[in-house]
Each structure stands twice: as C-alpha cells, then as structure tokens.
Coordinates of N, CA and C in Angstrom, one line a residue:
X1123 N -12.6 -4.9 9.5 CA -12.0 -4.8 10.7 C -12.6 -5.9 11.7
X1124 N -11.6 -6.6 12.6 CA -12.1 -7.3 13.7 C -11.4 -7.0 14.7
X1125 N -12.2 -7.2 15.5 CA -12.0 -6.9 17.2 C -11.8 -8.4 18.2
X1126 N -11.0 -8.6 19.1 CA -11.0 -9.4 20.0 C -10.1 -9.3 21.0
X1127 N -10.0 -9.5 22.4 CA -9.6 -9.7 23.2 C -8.5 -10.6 23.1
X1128 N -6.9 -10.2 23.6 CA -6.2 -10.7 23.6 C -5.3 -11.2 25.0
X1129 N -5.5 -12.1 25.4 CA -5.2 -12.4 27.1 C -3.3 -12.8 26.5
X1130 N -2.7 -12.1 26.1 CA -1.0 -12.1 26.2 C -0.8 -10.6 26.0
X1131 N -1.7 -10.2 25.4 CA -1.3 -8.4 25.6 C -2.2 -7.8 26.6
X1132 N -3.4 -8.2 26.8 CA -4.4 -8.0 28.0 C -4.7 -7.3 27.4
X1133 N -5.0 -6.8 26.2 CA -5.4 -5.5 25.2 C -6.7 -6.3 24.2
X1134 N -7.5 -5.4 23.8 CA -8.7 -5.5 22.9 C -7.3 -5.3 21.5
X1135 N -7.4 -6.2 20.6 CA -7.2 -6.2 19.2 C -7.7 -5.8 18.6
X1136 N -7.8 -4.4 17.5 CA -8.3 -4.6 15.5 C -7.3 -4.8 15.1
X1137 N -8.1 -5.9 14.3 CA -7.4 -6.8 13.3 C -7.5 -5.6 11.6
X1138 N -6.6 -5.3 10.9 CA -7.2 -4.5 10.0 C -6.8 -5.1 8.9
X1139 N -7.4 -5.4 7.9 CA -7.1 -6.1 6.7 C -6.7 -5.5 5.3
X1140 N -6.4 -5.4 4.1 CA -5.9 -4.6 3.0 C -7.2 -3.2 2.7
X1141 N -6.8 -2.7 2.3 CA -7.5 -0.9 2.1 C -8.1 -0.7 3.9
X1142 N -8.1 -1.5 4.9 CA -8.2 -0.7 6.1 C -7.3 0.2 6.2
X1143 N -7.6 1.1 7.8 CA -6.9 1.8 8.8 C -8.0 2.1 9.7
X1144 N -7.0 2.2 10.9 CA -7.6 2.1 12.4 C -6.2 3.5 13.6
X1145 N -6.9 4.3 13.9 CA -6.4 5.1 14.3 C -7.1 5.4 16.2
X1146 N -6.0 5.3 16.8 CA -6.2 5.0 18.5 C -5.3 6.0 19.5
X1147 N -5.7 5.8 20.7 CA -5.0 6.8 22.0 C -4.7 5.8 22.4
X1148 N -4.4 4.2 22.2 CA -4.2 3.0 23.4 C -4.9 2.2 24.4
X1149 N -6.3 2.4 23.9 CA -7.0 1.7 24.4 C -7.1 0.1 24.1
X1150 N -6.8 0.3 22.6 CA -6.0 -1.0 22.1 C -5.2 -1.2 21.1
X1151 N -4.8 -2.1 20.4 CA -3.8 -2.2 19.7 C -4.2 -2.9 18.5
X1152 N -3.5 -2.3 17.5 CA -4.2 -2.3 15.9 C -3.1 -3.5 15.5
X1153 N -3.0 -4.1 15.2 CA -2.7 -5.6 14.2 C -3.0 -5.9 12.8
X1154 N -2.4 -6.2 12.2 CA -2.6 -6.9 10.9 C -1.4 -8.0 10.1
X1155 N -1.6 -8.9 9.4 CA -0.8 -9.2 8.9 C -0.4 -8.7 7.3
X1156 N 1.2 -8.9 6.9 CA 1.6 -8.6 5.6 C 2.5 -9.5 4.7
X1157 N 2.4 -9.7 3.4 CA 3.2 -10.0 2.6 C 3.8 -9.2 1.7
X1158 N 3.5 -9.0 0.3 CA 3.8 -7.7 -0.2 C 3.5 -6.1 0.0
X1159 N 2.3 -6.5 0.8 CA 1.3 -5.3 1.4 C 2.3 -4.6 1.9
X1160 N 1.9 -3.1 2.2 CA 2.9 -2.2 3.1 C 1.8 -1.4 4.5
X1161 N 2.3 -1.6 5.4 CA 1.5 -0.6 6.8 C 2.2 0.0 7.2
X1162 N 1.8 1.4 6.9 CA 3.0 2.7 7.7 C 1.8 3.5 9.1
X1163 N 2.8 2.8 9.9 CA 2.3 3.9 11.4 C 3.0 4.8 11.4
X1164 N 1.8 5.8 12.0 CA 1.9 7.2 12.0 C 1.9 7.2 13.4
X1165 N 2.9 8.3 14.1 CA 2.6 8.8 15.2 C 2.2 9.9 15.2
X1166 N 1.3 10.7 16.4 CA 2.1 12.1 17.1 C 2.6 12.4 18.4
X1167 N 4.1 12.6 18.4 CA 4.3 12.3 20.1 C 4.1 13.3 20.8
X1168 N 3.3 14.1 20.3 CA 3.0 15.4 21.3 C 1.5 15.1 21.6
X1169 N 0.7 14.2 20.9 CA -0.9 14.2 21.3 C -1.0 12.3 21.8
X1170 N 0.2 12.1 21.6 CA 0.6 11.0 21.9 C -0.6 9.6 21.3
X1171 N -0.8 9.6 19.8 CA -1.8 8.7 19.7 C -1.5 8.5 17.7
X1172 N -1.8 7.2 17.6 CA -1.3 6.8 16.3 C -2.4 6.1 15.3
X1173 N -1.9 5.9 14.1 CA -2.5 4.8 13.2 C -2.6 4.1 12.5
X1174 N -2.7 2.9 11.9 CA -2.0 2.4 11.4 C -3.0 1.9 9.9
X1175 N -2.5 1.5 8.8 CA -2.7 1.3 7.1 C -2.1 0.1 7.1
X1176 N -3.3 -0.2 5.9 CA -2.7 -1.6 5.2 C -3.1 -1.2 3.6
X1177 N -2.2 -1.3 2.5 CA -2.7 -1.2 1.7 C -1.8 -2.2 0.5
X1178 N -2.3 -2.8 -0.7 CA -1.9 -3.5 -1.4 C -1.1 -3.1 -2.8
X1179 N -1.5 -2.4 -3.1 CA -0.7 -1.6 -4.7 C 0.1 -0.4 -4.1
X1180 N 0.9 0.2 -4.6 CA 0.9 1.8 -4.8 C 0.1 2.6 -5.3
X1181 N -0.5 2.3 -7.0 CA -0.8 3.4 -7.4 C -2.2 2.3 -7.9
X1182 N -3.4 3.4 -8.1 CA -4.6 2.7 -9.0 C -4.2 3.3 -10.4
X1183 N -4.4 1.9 -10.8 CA -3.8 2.1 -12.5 C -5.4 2.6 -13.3
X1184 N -6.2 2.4 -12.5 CA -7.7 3.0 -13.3 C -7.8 3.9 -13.2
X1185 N -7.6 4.7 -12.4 CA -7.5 6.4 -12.3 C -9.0 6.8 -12.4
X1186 N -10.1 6.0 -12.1 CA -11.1 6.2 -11.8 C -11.7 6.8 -9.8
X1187 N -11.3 5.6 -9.1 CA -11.5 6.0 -8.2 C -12.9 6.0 -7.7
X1188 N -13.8 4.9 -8.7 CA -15.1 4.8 -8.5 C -15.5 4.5 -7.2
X1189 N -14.9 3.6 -6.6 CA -15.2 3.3 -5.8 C -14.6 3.3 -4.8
X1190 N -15.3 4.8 -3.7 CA -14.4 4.6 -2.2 C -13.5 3.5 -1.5
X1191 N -15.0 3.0 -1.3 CA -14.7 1.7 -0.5 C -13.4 1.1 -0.6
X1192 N -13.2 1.0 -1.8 CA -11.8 0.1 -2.1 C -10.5 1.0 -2.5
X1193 N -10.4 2.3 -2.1 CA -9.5 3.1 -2.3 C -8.2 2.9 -1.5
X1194 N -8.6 2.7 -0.7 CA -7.9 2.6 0.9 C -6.7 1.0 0.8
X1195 N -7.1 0.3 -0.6 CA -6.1 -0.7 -1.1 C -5.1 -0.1 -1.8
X1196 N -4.9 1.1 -1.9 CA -3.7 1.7 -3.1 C -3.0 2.7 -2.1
X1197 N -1.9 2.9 -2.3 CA -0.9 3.6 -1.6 C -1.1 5.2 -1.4
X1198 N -1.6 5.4 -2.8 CA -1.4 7.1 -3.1 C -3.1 7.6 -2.5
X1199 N -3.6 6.7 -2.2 CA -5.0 7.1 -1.5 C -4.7 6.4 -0.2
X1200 N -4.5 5.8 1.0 CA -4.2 4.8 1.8 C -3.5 6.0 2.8
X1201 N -2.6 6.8 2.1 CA -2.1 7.6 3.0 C -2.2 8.5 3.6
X1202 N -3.2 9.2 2.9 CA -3.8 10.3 2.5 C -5.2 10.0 3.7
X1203 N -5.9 9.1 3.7 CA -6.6 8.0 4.6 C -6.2 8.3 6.0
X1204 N -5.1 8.1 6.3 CA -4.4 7.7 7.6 C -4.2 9.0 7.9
X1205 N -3.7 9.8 7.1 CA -3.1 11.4 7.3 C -4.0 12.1 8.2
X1206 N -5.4 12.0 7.1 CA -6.5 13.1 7.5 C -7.5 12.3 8.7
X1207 N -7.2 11.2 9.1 CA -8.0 10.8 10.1 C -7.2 11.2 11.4
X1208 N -5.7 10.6 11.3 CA -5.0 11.4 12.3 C -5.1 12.9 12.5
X1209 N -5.6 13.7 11.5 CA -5.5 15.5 11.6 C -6.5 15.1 12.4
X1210 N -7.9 14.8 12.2 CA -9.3 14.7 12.6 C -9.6 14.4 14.4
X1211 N -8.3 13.4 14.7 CA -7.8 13.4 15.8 C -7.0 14.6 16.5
X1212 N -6.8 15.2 16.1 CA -6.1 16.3 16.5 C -4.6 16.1 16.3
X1213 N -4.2 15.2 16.0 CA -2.6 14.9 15.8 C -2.5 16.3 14.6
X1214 N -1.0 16.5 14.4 CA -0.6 17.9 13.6 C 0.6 17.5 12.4
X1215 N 0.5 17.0 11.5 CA 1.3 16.6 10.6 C 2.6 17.1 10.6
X1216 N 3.3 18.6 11.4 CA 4.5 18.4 11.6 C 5.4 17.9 12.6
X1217 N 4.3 16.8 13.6 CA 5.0 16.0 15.0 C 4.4 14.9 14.1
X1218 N 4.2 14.6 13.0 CA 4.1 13.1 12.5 C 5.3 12.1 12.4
X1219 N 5.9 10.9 12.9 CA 6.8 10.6 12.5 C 6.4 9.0 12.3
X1220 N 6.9 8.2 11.2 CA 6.5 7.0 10.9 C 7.2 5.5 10.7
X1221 N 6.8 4.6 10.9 CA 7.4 3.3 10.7 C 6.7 2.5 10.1
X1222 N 7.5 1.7 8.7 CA 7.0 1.3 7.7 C 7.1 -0.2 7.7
X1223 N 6.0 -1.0 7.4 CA 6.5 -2.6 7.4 C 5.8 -3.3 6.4
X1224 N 6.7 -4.2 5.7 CA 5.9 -5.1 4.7 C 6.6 -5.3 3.4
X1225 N 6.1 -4.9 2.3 CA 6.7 -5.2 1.0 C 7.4 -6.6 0.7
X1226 N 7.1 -8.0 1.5 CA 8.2 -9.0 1.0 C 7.8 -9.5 -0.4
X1227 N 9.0 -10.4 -0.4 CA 8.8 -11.1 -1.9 C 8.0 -12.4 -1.7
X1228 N 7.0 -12.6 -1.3 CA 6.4 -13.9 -0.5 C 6.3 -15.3 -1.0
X1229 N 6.1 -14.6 -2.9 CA 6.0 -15.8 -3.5 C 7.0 -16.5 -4.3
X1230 N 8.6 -15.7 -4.1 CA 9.7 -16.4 -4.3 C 10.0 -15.7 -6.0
X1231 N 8.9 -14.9 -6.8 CA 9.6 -14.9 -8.0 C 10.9 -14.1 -8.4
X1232 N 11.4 -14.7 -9.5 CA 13.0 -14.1 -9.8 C 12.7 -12.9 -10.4
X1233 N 13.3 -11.7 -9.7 CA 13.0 -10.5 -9.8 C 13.3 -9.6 -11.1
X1234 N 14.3 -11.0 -12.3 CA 14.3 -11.0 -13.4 C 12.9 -10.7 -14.3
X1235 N 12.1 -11.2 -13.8 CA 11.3 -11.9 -14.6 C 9.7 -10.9 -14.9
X1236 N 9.8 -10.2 -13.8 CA 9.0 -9.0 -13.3 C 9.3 -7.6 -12.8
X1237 N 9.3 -7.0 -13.4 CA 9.6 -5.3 -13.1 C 8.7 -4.4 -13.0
X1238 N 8.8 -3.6 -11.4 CA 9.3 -4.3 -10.5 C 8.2 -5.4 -9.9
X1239 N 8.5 -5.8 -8.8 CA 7.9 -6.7 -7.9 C 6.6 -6.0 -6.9
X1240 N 5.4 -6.1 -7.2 CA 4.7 -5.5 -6.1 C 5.0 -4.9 -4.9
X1241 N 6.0 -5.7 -4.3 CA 6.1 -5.7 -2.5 C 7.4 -4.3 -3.0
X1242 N 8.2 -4.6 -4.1 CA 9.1 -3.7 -4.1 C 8.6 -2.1 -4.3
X1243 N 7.7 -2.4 -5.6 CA 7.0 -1.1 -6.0 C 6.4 -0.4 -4.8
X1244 N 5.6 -1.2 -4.1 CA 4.7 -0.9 -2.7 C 6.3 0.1 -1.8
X1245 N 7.2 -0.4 -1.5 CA 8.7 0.4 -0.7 C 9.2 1.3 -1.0
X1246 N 9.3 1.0 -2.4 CA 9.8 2.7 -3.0 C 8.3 3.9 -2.9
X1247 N 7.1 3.3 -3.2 CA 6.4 4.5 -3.3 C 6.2 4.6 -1.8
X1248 N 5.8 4.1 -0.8 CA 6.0 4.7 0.2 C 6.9 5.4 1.2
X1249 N 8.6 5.3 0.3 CA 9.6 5.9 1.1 C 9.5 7.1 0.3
X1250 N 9.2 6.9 -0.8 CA 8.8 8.6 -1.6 C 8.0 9.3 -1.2
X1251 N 6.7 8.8 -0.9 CA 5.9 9.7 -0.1 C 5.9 10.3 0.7
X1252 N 6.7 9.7 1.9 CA 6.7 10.0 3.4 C 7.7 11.2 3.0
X1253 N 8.6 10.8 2.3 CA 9.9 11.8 1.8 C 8.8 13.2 1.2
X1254 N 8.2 13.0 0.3 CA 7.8 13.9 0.1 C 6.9 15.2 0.9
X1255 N 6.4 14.6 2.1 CA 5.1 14.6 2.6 C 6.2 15.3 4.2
X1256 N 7.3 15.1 3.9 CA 8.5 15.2 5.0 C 8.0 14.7 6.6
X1257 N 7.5 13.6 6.0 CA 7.4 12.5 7.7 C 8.4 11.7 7.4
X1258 N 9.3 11.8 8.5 CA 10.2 11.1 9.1 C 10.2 10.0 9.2
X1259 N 11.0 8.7 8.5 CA 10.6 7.7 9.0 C 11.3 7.0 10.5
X1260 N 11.4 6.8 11.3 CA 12.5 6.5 12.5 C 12.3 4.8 12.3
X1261 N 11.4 4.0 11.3 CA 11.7 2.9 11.5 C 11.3 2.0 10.8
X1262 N 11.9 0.9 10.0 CA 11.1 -0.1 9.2 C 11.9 -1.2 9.2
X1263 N 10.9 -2.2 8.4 CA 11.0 -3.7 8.5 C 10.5 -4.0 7.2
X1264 N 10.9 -3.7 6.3 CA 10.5 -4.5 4.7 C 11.3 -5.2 3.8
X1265 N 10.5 -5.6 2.7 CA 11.6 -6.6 2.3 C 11.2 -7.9 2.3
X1266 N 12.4 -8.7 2.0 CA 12.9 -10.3 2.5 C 11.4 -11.1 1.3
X1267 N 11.4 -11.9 2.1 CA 10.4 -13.3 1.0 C 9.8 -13.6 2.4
X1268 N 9.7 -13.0 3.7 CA 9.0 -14.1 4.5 C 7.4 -12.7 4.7
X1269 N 6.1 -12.8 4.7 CA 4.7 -12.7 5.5 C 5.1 -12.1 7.3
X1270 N 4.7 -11.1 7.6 CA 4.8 -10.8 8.8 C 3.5 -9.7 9.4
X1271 N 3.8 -10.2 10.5 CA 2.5 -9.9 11.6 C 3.1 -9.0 12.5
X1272 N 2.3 -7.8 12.2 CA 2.6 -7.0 13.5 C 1.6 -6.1 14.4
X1273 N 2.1 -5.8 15.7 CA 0.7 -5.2 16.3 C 1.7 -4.2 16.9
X1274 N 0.5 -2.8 17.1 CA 0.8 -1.5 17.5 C 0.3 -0.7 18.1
X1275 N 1.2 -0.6 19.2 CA 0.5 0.5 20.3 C 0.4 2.2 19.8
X1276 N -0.8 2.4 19.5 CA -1.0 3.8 19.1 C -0.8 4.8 20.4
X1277 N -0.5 4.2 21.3 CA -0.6 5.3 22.4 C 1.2 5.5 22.4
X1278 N 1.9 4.4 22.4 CA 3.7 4.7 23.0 C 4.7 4.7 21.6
X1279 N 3.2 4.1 20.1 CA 4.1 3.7 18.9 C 5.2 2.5 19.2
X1280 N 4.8 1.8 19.9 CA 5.7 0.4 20.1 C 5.0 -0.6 19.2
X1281 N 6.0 -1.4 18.2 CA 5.6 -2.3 17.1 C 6.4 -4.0 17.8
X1282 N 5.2 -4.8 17.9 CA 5.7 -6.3 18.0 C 5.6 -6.7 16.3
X1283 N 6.8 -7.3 16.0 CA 6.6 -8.1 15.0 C 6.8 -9.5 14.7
X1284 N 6.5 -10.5 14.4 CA 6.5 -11.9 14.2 C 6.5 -12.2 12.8
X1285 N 7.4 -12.5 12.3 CA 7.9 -13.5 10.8 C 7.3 -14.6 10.9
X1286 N 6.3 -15.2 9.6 CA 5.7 -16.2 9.4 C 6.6 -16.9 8.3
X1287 N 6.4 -18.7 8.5 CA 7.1 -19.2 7.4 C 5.8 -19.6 6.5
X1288 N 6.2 -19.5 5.2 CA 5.4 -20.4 4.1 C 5.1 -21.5 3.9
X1289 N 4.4 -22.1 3.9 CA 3.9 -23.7 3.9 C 3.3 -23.9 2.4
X1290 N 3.9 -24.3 1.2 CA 3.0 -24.3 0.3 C 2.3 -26.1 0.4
X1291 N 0.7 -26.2 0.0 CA 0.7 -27.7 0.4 C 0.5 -28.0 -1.2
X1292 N 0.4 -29.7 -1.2 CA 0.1 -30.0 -2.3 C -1.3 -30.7 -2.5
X1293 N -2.3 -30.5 -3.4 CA -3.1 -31.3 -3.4 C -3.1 -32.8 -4.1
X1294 N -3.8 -33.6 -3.5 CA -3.7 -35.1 -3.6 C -5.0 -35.5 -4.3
X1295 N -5.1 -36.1 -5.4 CA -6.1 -36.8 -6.1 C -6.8 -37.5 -5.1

C-alpha cells in the first residue's frame, strides 16, 4: 500500500496493489490500477463506508494456502478478505452492495488459443460469487483489452475511472 496526497481530489490516496485491500469512512480514497486483475467495492449504505480488492487469479491452484501474505492475490480468498474486514467495521453483509472492475484482455491474445483468458476467468468467478454470497452488484466496468485506473470514495461509493492506452516499446541493439 501507498499513501499520498492528491491536490485534484484534495484527498490523501491508498494506492493498493494485487492481493491488497483497503477499507475507509472517506477520509480518503482507495485507488489502484487494473488489467486482467479484478477490484470489487463493497459498500454499506446504512454505515455508509466501503472497501475496496485487488486480486489477480480466481482460484489458488495449490490448494495450500501456505502463505497468508499472498492469499489476498486469488479471488476465492480476496473476498472473503474484504467481507470480514468490512463486518469488523461494522458494516452488515445484508446492506452490502458492490461494483466490479477489471478483467481486460490487455495483452491482445486470441481467445482461441487459451481457455479461458485470466481477465475472463477473474469475471465469471467474481460474478458467481457475489451471486452466491447474494451481494448485489449495482455496477461494473470489465472487459475490453484496455488497463484501467480507478479511485473510490468509501464514504458515498463514487468510482472515477480512467482507461489507459498500451505502449508496447521496442528494444534497440
């Protein structure tokens, strides 16, 4: 996680990076960027305060789990993460409602050729979840082939998002 002051939102930033989460009342606003990655914010509009995941796989194919630390990169633990930190806040899992962002295809492959696609697998297991888990989604942004940045007010659940283009460079002898 990083922190910094942002003079266009006049808000302190966390920056949260893959297996983070950052959960707030609006004192500041949680950010990160995604490509295939998936970040689902959580609200509760009755305690009015949210939080937000970044996580990279859906599922851990090791089924170990050795290590915490890096749990919080897989979907089926990531959620689970965000859930019980929001309870811990007092938020109440049946005023949870969520908005989902991320899963693109960033690096252009033909969807032929791989089954499925990370960023895809990442969208379905998260719309299953939430389905399962009966949090509402009221709102997402996934998909496409472009990297995107967004930041989130945990206090009102308002999402800015910005689409990045890809630059691949070439190196020169």
């Amino acid at each position: 996680m990083n922190r910094y002051f942002d003079s266009q939102f006049n808000k302190h930033i966390v920056t949260i990076y893959p297996g983070e989460y950052h959960c707030g009342e609006g004192e500041e606003y949680i950010s990160t960027v995604l490509g295939s990655c998936i970040s689902v914010a959580l609200y509760d509009k009755v305690k009015q305060c949210g939080g937000l995941n970044h996580f990279m796989l859906a599922y851990d194919q090791t089924s170990s789990k050795e290590n915490d630390a890096l749990a919080g990169r897989f979907g089926e633990y990531a959620m689970e993460l965000l859930i019980n930190s929001m309870l811990k806040r007092g938020a109440s899992k049946r005023n949870l409602t969520a908005k989902v962002f991320g899963g693109s295809n960033v690096l252009g492959a033909d969807e032929s050729k791989r089954t499925p696609l990370v960023g895809t697998a990442n969208i379905n297991f998260v719309f299953d979840y939430l389905e399962q888990e009966q949090i509402p989604v009221i709102s997402s942004n996934t998909g496409g082939d472009r990297p995107r940045k967004i930041f989130y007010d945990p206090k009102s659940s308002k999402i800015w998002l910005k689409y990045f283009s890809i630059c691949l460079w070439n190196s020169l002898p």
